[in-house]
Short mmCIF file of C-alpha atoms and ligand atoms in Angstrom, two decimals:
data_model
loop_
_atom_site.label_atom_id
_atom_site.label_comp_id
_atom_site.label_asym_id
_atom_site.label_seq_id
_atom_site.Cartn_x
_atom_site.Cartn_y
_atom_site.Cartn_z
CA MET B 1 81.62 65.59 61.43
CA ILE B 2 79.18 68.09 62.92
CA LYS B 3 75.55 67.03 63.41
CA VAL B 4 72.57 69.04 64.57
CA TYR B 5 69.62 67.48 66.45
CA LYS B 6 66.36 69.17 67.37
CA GLY B 7 64.40 68.02 70.42
CA THR B 8 63.15 68.67 73.93
CA PHE B 9 66.02 67.78 76.23
CA ILE B 10 65.70 66.87 79.91
CA ASP B 11 68.61 66.17 82.26
CA THR B 12 69.77 66.68 85.86
CA PRO B 13 73.01 68.71 86.07
CA THR B 14 72.34 68.69 89.84
CA PRO B 15 70.19 66.26 91.86
CA GLU B 16 67.73 68.88 93.14
CA SER B 17 65.66 69.33 89.99
CA PHE B 18 65.16 68.42 86.36
CA ARG B 19 66.32 70.86 83.66
CA VAL B 20 63.99 71.03 80.66
CA ARG B 21 65.08 72.64 77.40
CA ASP B 22 62.14 72.74 75.06
CA ASN B 23 62.72 72.69 71.27
CA HIS B 24 66.46 73.18 71.47
CA TYR B 25 69.25 72.32 69.08
CA ALA B 26 72.11 70.01 70.07
CA LEU B 27 75.28 70.52 68.09
CA CYS B 28 77.55 67.47 68.16
CA ASP B 29 81.10 67.19 66.88
CA GLU B 30 82.33 63.60 66.46
CA GLY B 31 79.83 62.42 69.05
CA VAL B 32 80.71 65.07 71.62
CA LEU B 33 78.12 67.71 72.49
CA LYS B 34 79.40 71.20 71.63
CA SER B 35 76.35 73.22 72.57
CA LEU B 36 72.64 72.94 73.29
CA THR B 37 70.90 76.18 72.36
CA LYS B 38 67.51 77.64 71.50
CA HIS B 39 68.72 78.56 67.98
CA VAL B 40 71.28 76.96 65.71
CA PRO B 41 74.49 79.04 65.90
CA ARG B 42 74.82 81.18 62.76
CA GLU B 43 77.86 79.39 61.29
CA TYR B 44 76.00 76.06 61.35
CA GLU B 45 72.65 77.28 59.99
CA SER B 46 73.22 75.60 56.63
CA LEU B 47 73.66 72.11 58.17
CA PRO B 48 70.76 69.62 57.95
CA VAL B 49 68.82 69.19 61.20
CA THR B 50 67.80 65.76 62.52
CA ASP B 51 64.45 66.19 64.23
CA LEU B 52 64.24 63.79 67.19
CA GLY B 53 60.46 64.01 67.17
CA PRO B 54 57.66 65.16 69.45
CA GLY B 55 58.80 63.19 72.54
CA ILE B 56 61.67 63.96 74.88
CA VAL B 57 65.42 63.33 74.87
CA ILE B 58 67.23 62.22 78.04
CA PRO B 59 70.79 61.05 78.82
CA SER B 60 71.08 57.29 78.33
CA PHE B 61 71.23 55.16 81.47
CA ILE B 62 74.30 53.84 83.26
CA ASP B 63 74.12 50.70 85.43
CA LEU B 64 76.83 50.57 88.10
CA HIS B 65 76.19 47.00 89.29
CA ILE B 66 74.97 44.06 87.24
CA HIS B 67 75.86 40.34 86.96
CA ALA B 68 75.85 39.21 83.31
CA PRO B 69 75.79 35.44 84.07
CA GLN B 70 72.65 35.94 86.18
CA HIS B 71 70.70 37.46 83.28
CA MET B 72 69.05 34.13 82.54
CA GLN B 73 67.90 33.68 86.13
CA MET B 74 66.16 37.09 86.40
CA GLY B 75 62.94 36.72 88.37
CA VAL B 76 63.65 33.13 89.41
CA GLY B 77 63.80 31.96 93.04
CA LEU B 78 63.37 35.37 94.59
CA ASP B 79 61.65 34.04 97.70
CA LEU B 80 65.09 33.02 98.95
CA GLU B 81 67.39 35.13 101.08
CA LEU B 82 70.86 36.03 99.83
CA LEU B 83 72.98 33.13 101.11
CA ASP B 84 70.43 30.45 100.15
CA TRP B 85 69.84 32.18 96.81
CA LEU B 86 73.59 32.11 96.13
CA ASN B 87 73.95 28.43 97.06
CA THR B 88 70.86 27.00 95.43
CA LEU B 89 70.55 29.09 92.27
CA THR B 90 73.33 31.49 91.55
CA PHE B 91 76.46 29.40 92.07
CA PRO B 92 75.07 26.43 90.08
CA GLY B 93 74.01 28.89 87.33
CA GLU B 94 77.46 30.47 87.19
CA THR B 95 79.14 27.05 87.03
CA ARG B 96 77.70 26.61 83.55
CA PHE B 97 80.01 29.38 82.28
CA THR B 98 82.87 26.90 82.58
CA SER B 99 81.85 26.31 78.98
CA PRO B 100 82.79 29.16 76.59
CA GLU B 101 80.15 27.85 74.17
CA TYR B 102 77.49 28.55 76.78
CA ALA B 103 78.88 32.09 77.21
CA ARG B 104 78.86 32.58 73.42
CA GLU B 105 75.20 31.65 73.33
CA LEU B 106 74.00 33.75 76.25
CA TYR B 107 76.15 36.90 76.51
CA PRO B 108 74.97 38.39 73.18
CA LEU B 109 71.42 38.28 74.62
CA PHE B 110 72.58 40.09 77.74
CA ALA B 111 74.32 42.83 75.73
CA ALA B 112 71.29 43.26 73.46
CA ASP B 113 68.98 43.54 76.47
CA LEU B 114 71.04 46.36 77.98
CA VAL B 115 70.89 48.33 74.74
CA ARG B 116 67.17 47.63 74.35
CA GLN B 117 66.50 49.07 77.82
CA GLY B 118 68.60 52.17 77.15
CA THR B 119 71.58 51.24 79.32
CA LEU B 120 74.57 52.24 77.19
CA ARG B 121 77.25 52.12 79.90
CA ALA B 122 77.59 49.54 82.66
CA VAL B 123 79.90 48.04 85.27
CA VAL B 124 79.50 44.30 84.90
CA TYR B 125 80.39 41.11 86.78
CA GLY B 126 81.34 38.02 84.81
CA THR B 127 82.18 34.74 86.53
CA VAL B 128 85.47 33.22 87.75
CA HIS B 129 86.04 31.95 84.20
CA SER B 130 88.48 34.15 82.22
CA GLU B 131 87.57 32.82 78.81
CA SER B 132 83.82 33.24 79.23
CA THR B 133 84.28 36.67 80.80
CA MET B 134 86.42 37.72 77.84
CA ILE B 135 83.54 36.64 75.58
CA LEU B 136 81.27 38.87 77.66
CA ALA B 137 83.63 41.83 77.08
CA GLU B 138 83.65 41.15 73.33
CA GLU B 139 79.86 40.97 73.14
CA LEU B 140 79.44 44.23 75.07
CA GLU B 141 81.88 45.92 72.71
CA LYS B 142 80.09 44.54 69.63
CA ALA B 143 76.78 45.87 70.96
CA GLY B 144 78.32 49.37 71.23
CA LEU B 145 78.43 49.67 75.01
CA LYS B 146 81.06 51.28 77.17
CA ALA B 147 81.72 49.06 80.15
CA PHE B 148 83.95 47.85 82.93
CA VAL B 149 84.00 44.06 83.10
CA GLY B 150 85.30 41.97 85.99
CA LYS B 151 86.50 38.40 86.14
CA VAL B 152 85.22 37.28 89.55
CA ASN B 153 87.68 36.09 92.21
CA MET B 154 86.69 33.43 94.78
CA ASP B 155 88.97 31.12 96.74
CA CYS B 156 86.69 30.02 99.59
CA HIS B 157 83.07 29.39 100.57
CA ALA B 158 81.80 28.52 97.11
CA PRO B 159 81.16 25.14 95.43
CA PRO B 160 84.41 23.35 94.45
CA GLU B 161 83.63 23.83 90.72
CA LEU B 162 83.83 27.61 91.15
CA LEU B 163 86.72 27.79 93.59
CA GLU B 164 90.08 29.04 92.42
CA ASP B 165 93.52 28.48 93.80
CA ARG B 166 94.77 31.86 95.00
CA ARG B 167 97.79 32.00 92.73
CA GLN B 168 95.80 30.88 89.69
CA SER B 169 93.09 33.44 90.50
CA LEU B 170 95.68 36.23 90.57
CA GLU B 171 97.55 35.15 87.45
CA GLU B 172 94.34 34.85 85.46
CA THR B 173 93.10 38.21 86.73
CA GLU B 174 96.33 39.95 85.73
CA ALA B 175 96.24 38.34 82.30
CA PHE B 176 92.56 39.30 81.89
CA CYS B 177 93.27 42.94 82.81
CA LEU B 178 96.27 43.11 80.48
CA LYS B 179 94.26 41.67 77.62
CA LEU B 180 91.46 44.22 78.00
CA GLY B 181 93.97 47.04 78.47
CA ASP B 182 93.21 50.57 79.54
CA LYS B 183 92.38 52.32 76.30
CA GLY B 184 89.30 50.77 74.73
CA SER B 185 85.57 51.04 75.34
CA ILE B 186 85.64 47.92 77.57
CA ARG B 187 88.02 48.09 80.55
CA PRO B 188 88.86 45.71 83.39
CA ILE B 189 87.73 46.02 86.99
CA LEU B 190 89.00 43.85 89.87
CA THR B 191 86.11 41.79 91.26
CA PRO B 192 86.65 40.01 94.59
CA ARG B 193 83.04 38.76 94.85
CA PHE B 194 82.54 39.59 98.54
CA ALA B 195 84.61 39.13 101.68
CA PRO B 196 83.21 35.66 102.57
CA SER B 197 84.34 34.17 99.26
CA CYS B 198 87.87 35.58 99.40
CA SER B 199 90.74 34.69 101.71
CA ILE B 200 92.68 37.54 103.30
CA GLY B 201 95.65 36.57 101.12
CA LEU B 202 93.59 36.91 97.93
CA MET B 203 92.08 40.23 98.99
CA LYS B 204 95.51 41.64 99.94
CA ALA B 205 96.99 40.58 96.61
CA LEU B 206 94.10 42.13 94.67
CA GLY B 207 94.38 45.31 96.74
CA ALA B 208 98.09 45.50 95.88
CA LEU B 209 97.34 44.91 92.18
CA SER B 210 94.72 47.65 92.25
CA HIS B 211 97.27 50.12 93.65
CA ARG B 212 100.11 49.01 91.39
CA ASP B 213 98.14 49.19 88.14
CA ASP B 214 95.55 51.80 89.15
CA LEU B 215 92.69 49.36 88.62
CA PRO B 216 89.16 49.98 89.89
CA VAL B 217 87.52 47.48 92.27
CA GLN B 218 83.95 46.24 92.69
CA SER B 219 82.46 44.10 95.44
CA HIS B 220 79.47 43.62 97.75
CA LEU B 221 79.23 45.17 101.22
CA SER B 222 76.77 44.68 104.08
CA GLU B 223 73.80 43.40 102.07
CA THR B 224 72.01 41.28 104.69
CA VAL B 225 72.11 40.84 108.44
CA SER B 226 73.13 37.16 108.28
CA GLU B 227 75.92 37.93 105.81
CA THR B 228 77.20 40.73 108.04
CA ARG B 229 77.21 38.38 111.07
CA TRP B 230 79.07 35.77 109.03
CA VAL B 231 81.69 38.37 108.10
CA SER B 232 82.20 39.24 111.80
CA ASP B 233 82.81 35.53 112.52
CA LEU B 234 85.15 35.09 109.56
CA PHE B 235 87.21 38.23 110.20
CA PRO B 236 87.47 38.64 114.00
CA ASP B 237 90.39 41.05 113.61
CA SER B 238 88.31 43.63 111.76
CA ARG B 239 86.02 46.03 113.59
CA ASN B 240 83.34 45.80 110.93
CA TYR B 241 82.59 44.70 107.33
CA THR B 242 83.85 47.94 105.74
CA GLN B 243 87.14 47.61 107.59
CA VAL B 244 87.71 44.13 106.12
CA TYR B 245 88.01 45.71 102.66
CA ASP B 246 89.96 48.70 103.97
CA GLN B 247 92.54 46.56 105.77
CA ASN B 248 93.15 44.67 102.55
CA GLY B 249 93.61 47.71 100.30
CA LEU B 250 90.29 47.37 98.48
CA LEU B 251 88.58 50.54 99.66
CA GLY B 252 89.59 53.49 97.52
CA LYS B 253 88.41 56.22 95.17
CA GLY B 254 88.04 53.70 92.38
CA SER B 255 86.02 51.21 94.45
CA LEU B 256 82.34 50.41 93.98
CA MET B 257 80.61 48.69 96.90
CA ALA B 258 77.10 47.41 96.25
CA HIS B 259 74.27 47.50 98.83
CA ALA B 260 75.86 48.90 102.05
CA ILE B 261 72.59 48.69 103.94
CA PHE B 262 73.71 48.09 107.51
CA LEU B 263 76.66 50.45 107.97
CA ASN B 264 77.27 52.12 111.31
CA ASP B 265 78.44 55.75 111.54
CA GLU B 266 82.07 54.71 111.79
CA GLU B 267 81.77 52.76 108.53
CA VAL B 268 80.04 55.64 106.74
CA ASP B 269 82.83 57.99 107.89
CA LEU B 270 85.42 55.59 106.49
CA ILE B 271 83.56 55.35 103.15
CA VAL B 272 83.47 59.17 102.91
CA LYS B 273 87.15 59.42 103.84
CA ARG B 274 88.20 56.87 101.22
CA GLU B 275 85.87 58.44 98.59
CA THR B 276 84.48 55.00 97.81
CA THR B 277 81.21 54.85 95.84
CA LEU B 278 78.28 52.94 97.33
CA VAL B 279 75.90 51.43 94.79
CA HIS B 280 72.24 51.31 95.74
CA CYS B 281 70.34 48.33 94.29
CA PRO B 282 66.78 48.73 95.58
CA SER B 283 65.20 46.11 93.34
CA ALA B 284 67.62 43.38 94.50
CA ASN B 285 67.29 44.45 98.13
CA SER B 286 63.50 44.20 98.00
CA ASN B 287 63.51 40.87 96.12
CA LEU B 288 65.85 39.07 98.53
CA GLY B 289 64.23 40.78 101.52
CA SER B 290 67.61 42.20 102.49
CA GLY B 291 66.67 45.66 103.75
CA ILE B 292 66.50 49.29 102.66
CA MET B 293 69.64 51.33 102.15
CA PRO B 294 69.27 54.70 103.92
CA LEU B 295 69.98 56.53 100.66
CA ALA B 296 68.85 59.98 101.78
CA ARG B 297 70.97 59.72 104.95
CA TYR B 298 74.05 58.80 102.91
CA LEU B 299 73.40 61.54 100.33
CA ASP B 300 73.10 64.10 103.10
CA ARG B 301 76.40 62.89 104.63
CA GLY B 302 78.25 63.41 101.37
CA VAL B 303 78.77 59.76 100.41
CA SER B 304 79.51 59.18 96.71
CA LEU B 305 76.54 57.16 95.45
CA GLY B 306 75.44 55.25 92.40
CA LEU B 307 72.54 53.09 91.29
CA GLY B 308 72.47 49.55 89.90
CA THR B 309 70.00 46.87 88.82
CA ASP B 310 71.99 43.99 90.42
CA VAL B 311 70.44 41.51 87.99
CA GLY B 312 69.78 38.58 88.80
CA ALA B 313 68.89 39.49 92.40
CA GLY B 314 67.31 42.46 90.64
CA HIS B 315 64.56 41.26 88.30
CA THR B 316 64.98 43.79 85.50
CA THR B 317 67.75 45.36 83.44
CA ALA B 318 65.60 48.53 83.16
CA MET B 319 67.32 51.37 85.03
CA TYR B 320 64.15 53.49 84.70
CA ARG B 321 62.40 50.93 86.89
CA VAL B 322 65.24 50.98 89.43
CA ILE B 323 65.05 54.79 89.56
CA THR B 324 61.40 54.65 90.64
CA GLN B 325 62.11 51.79 93.05
CA ALA B 326 64.79 53.90 94.73
CA VAL B 327 62.13 56.55 95.31
CA THR B 328 59.53 54.02 96.48
CA VAL B 329 61.74 52.25 99.02
CA SER B 330 62.97 55.59 100.36
CA LYS B 331 59.33 56.55 100.99
CA LEU B 332 58.79 53.25 102.82
CA LEU B 333 61.89 53.85 104.93
CA LYS B 334 60.60 57.32 105.80
CA ILE B 335 57.35 55.75 107.05
CA LEU B 336 59.17 52.98 108.93
CA GLN B 337 61.70 55.28 110.54
CA ARG B 338 59.48 58.28 111.23
CA GLU B 339 61.09 58.75 114.62
CA LYS B 340 64.53 59.14 112.99
CA GLY B 341 63.30 61.88 110.65
CA GLN B 342 64.38 60.02 107.49
CA ARG B 343 63.46 61.90 104.33
CA ALA B 344 62.48 60.29 101.03
CA VAL B 345 64.57 60.89 97.90
CA SER B 346 63.01 62.74 94.99
CA LEU B 347 62.61 61.45 91.45
CA SER B 348 65.20 63.95 90.22
CA GLU B 349 67.72 62.72 92.82
CA ALA B 350 67.24 59.11 91.71
CA PHE B 351 67.38 60.05 88.01
CA PHE B 352 70.55 62.03 88.69
CA LEU B 353 72.18 58.91 90.20
CA ALA B 354 71.34 56.74 87.17
CA THR B 355 72.75 59.29 84.71
CA ALA B 356 75.06 62.10 85.88
CA GLY B 357 75.98 60.40 89.17
CA ASN B 358 76.89 57.02 87.69
CA GLY B 359 78.59 58.87 84.83
CA LYS B 360 81.18 60.27 87.23
CA PHE B 361 82.70 56.82 87.71
CA PHE B 362 83.39 56.56 83.96
CA GLU B 363 84.61 60.15 83.80
CA LYS B 364 87.04 59.64 86.70
CA ARG B 365 88.48 56.59 84.93
CA GLY B 366 89.07 58.47 81.68
CA MET B 367 86.17 56.96 79.72
CA GLY B 368 84.69 60.34 78.70
CA SER B 369 81.97 62.16 80.54
CA SER B 370 78.35 61.23 80.11
CA GLY B 371 75.02 61.60 81.88
CA VAL B 372 74.31 65.32 81.31
CA PHE B 373 73.73 67.39 78.16
CA GLN B 374 76.61 69.79 78.60
CA GLY B 375 79.31 71.03 76.24
CA GLY B 376 82.26 68.61 76.17
CA MET B 377 80.23 65.56 77.21
CA SER B 378 79.73 62.49 75.06
CA PHE B 379 76.34 62.73 73.31
CA ASP B 380 74.73 59.64 74.90
CA ALA B 381 70.98 59.93 74.63
CA LEU B 382 67.62 58.18 74.50
CA VAL B 383 64.69 59.47 72.49
CA LEU B 384 61.45 58.67 74.32
CA ASP B 385 57.88 58.87 73.16
CA MET B 386 54.92 57.72 75.24
CA GLY B 387 52.72 57.93 72.16
CA LEU B 388 49.85 59.77 73.79
CA PRO B 389 47.52 61.77 71.53
CA PRO B 390 48.20 65.54 71.56
CA VAL B 391 44.85 66.21 73.27
CA VAL B 392 46.49 64.84 76.44
CA LYS B 393 48.58 67.83 77.33
CA LEU B 394 51.61 66.38 79.11
CA THR B 395 54.42 68.77 79.94
CA PRO B 396 57.86 67.42 78.93
CA LEU B 397 58.52 66.69 82.60
CA ASN B 398 55.22 64.77 82.99
CA HIS B 399 56.21 62.84 79.88
CA LEU B 400 59.45 61.76 81.56
CA GLU B 401 57.71 60.91 84.86
CA ARG B 402 55.21 58.76 82.99
CA PHE B 403 57.99 56.93 81.16
CA LEU B 404 59.99 56.28 84.34
CA TYR B 405 57.00 54.84 86.21
CA SER B 406 54.98 53.15 83.51
CA GLY B 407 56.83 53.18 80.21
CA ASP B 408 58.93 50.37 78.80
CA ASP B 409 61.45 49.69 76.07
CA ARG B 410 58.78 50.18 73.37
CA ASN B 411 58.78 53.85 74.33
CA ILE B 412 62.53 54.16 73.64
CA LYS B 413 62.60 55.23 70.01
CA LYS B 414 66.33 55.85 69.56
CA ARG B 415 69.50 55.02 71.48
CA ILE B 416 72.52 57.21 70.74
CA SER B 417 76.02 56.56 72.15
CA GLY B 418 78.80 59.02 71.33
CA GLY B 419 76.64 60.40 68.51
CA LYS B 420 76.14 56.95 66.98
CA GLU B 421 72.73 55.36 66.84
CA LEU B 422 72.80 51.81 68.24
N1 GUN P 501 76.92 38.76 97.32
C1 GUN P 501 77.85 37.93 96.82
N2 GUN P 501 77.56 37.56 95.58
C2 GUN P 501 76.42 38.18 95.25
C3 GUN P 501 75.61 38.20 94.07
O1 GUN P 501 75.87 37.55 93.07
N3 GUN P 501 74.49 38.96 94.13
C4 GUN P 501 74.16 39.68 95.22
N4 GUN P 501 73.05 40.42 95.21
N5 GUN P 501 74.88 39.67 96.34
C5 GUN P 501 76.00 38.93 96.35
FE1 FE P 502 75.45 41.95 93.05
#
């Protein structure tokens, strides 16, 4: 079915600037954008037009790093640093997902929150529990999201209740991936939590599985100084943290590594060579006092980058808030490292990451392209309205800036995924 929408569309086909198309018509065929033009093409003039209103229309958000079981701990205990935060809050919280009933109660709230905040695609961590993580996948699907979901793997340095035997961890992971399959709107992703919680044997086996079945991988890399020191002690045969993953077959084109704050030049070169995507999570990094990822430096070196909320170390599921935080922390880094000539990232660069940039991961994995209003892309959009009286003459771009910095979910009037309103 062909549908025509009228609106003012803003997107970032490239990071350098926003593209604004005022009072244009989007022609969608079965949820895929065919064209976005100033006038309705002649052969479609007789079709009804859905007016998306006086606000603006932007691509819906994509979150490349979020922990579903930590949704209920958002904002709690954020005076702790990473390793203490994991041990005192996060691991005990995740232990509760041993019970599928608990997962059934909480995961629908998580899925609904993502939709409410305009995140219609996401790459999501579950827990070590297969059954609860399968419930998470079902709830995301019911809510209309497209997502990668990972059953977490851990066979050391976690409380006994969360520790898996290596063989059991692998068997359950394989079964989980098979069950989700590689065709639907929810797909599996291998999820060794981070190097300290995985033995070399487990990492090697997951690396081999990733290569054998062409499965993507997500993990954490170089988030805090104490974690990085711990990794050097645990893996004396690796030159650095990045190499631990590389030596175990976990660093590839389909890998997402969150944080990556303290990489040396050799590590950055390896990341570029392997075409691995680094996921910036500025909200989490500020909350746990971890550090500031040198985003502009990585962008300028050609690293593939994405953006994530990292809830519950991040305190909000709102990607629009994380976009502005990425800009803010980059400005702080510029001030702090004036002697190094660090530049700040622009709002369009950060917006690009949360839409077109993050969309590339889904596109590469055959989930349809999203994140830009371009012919052939899935029509995934948010209709925004800041509700200001017309006497305040905001340009469409000002309207978007105002939403990103000071709007909230009440300003999201419609959420459209693949042409379907959620
Ligand atoms: N490193 C290992 N596990 C986690 C986690 O759950 N959150 C964050 N932010 N870092 C981690
Ligand atoms: Fe995380």
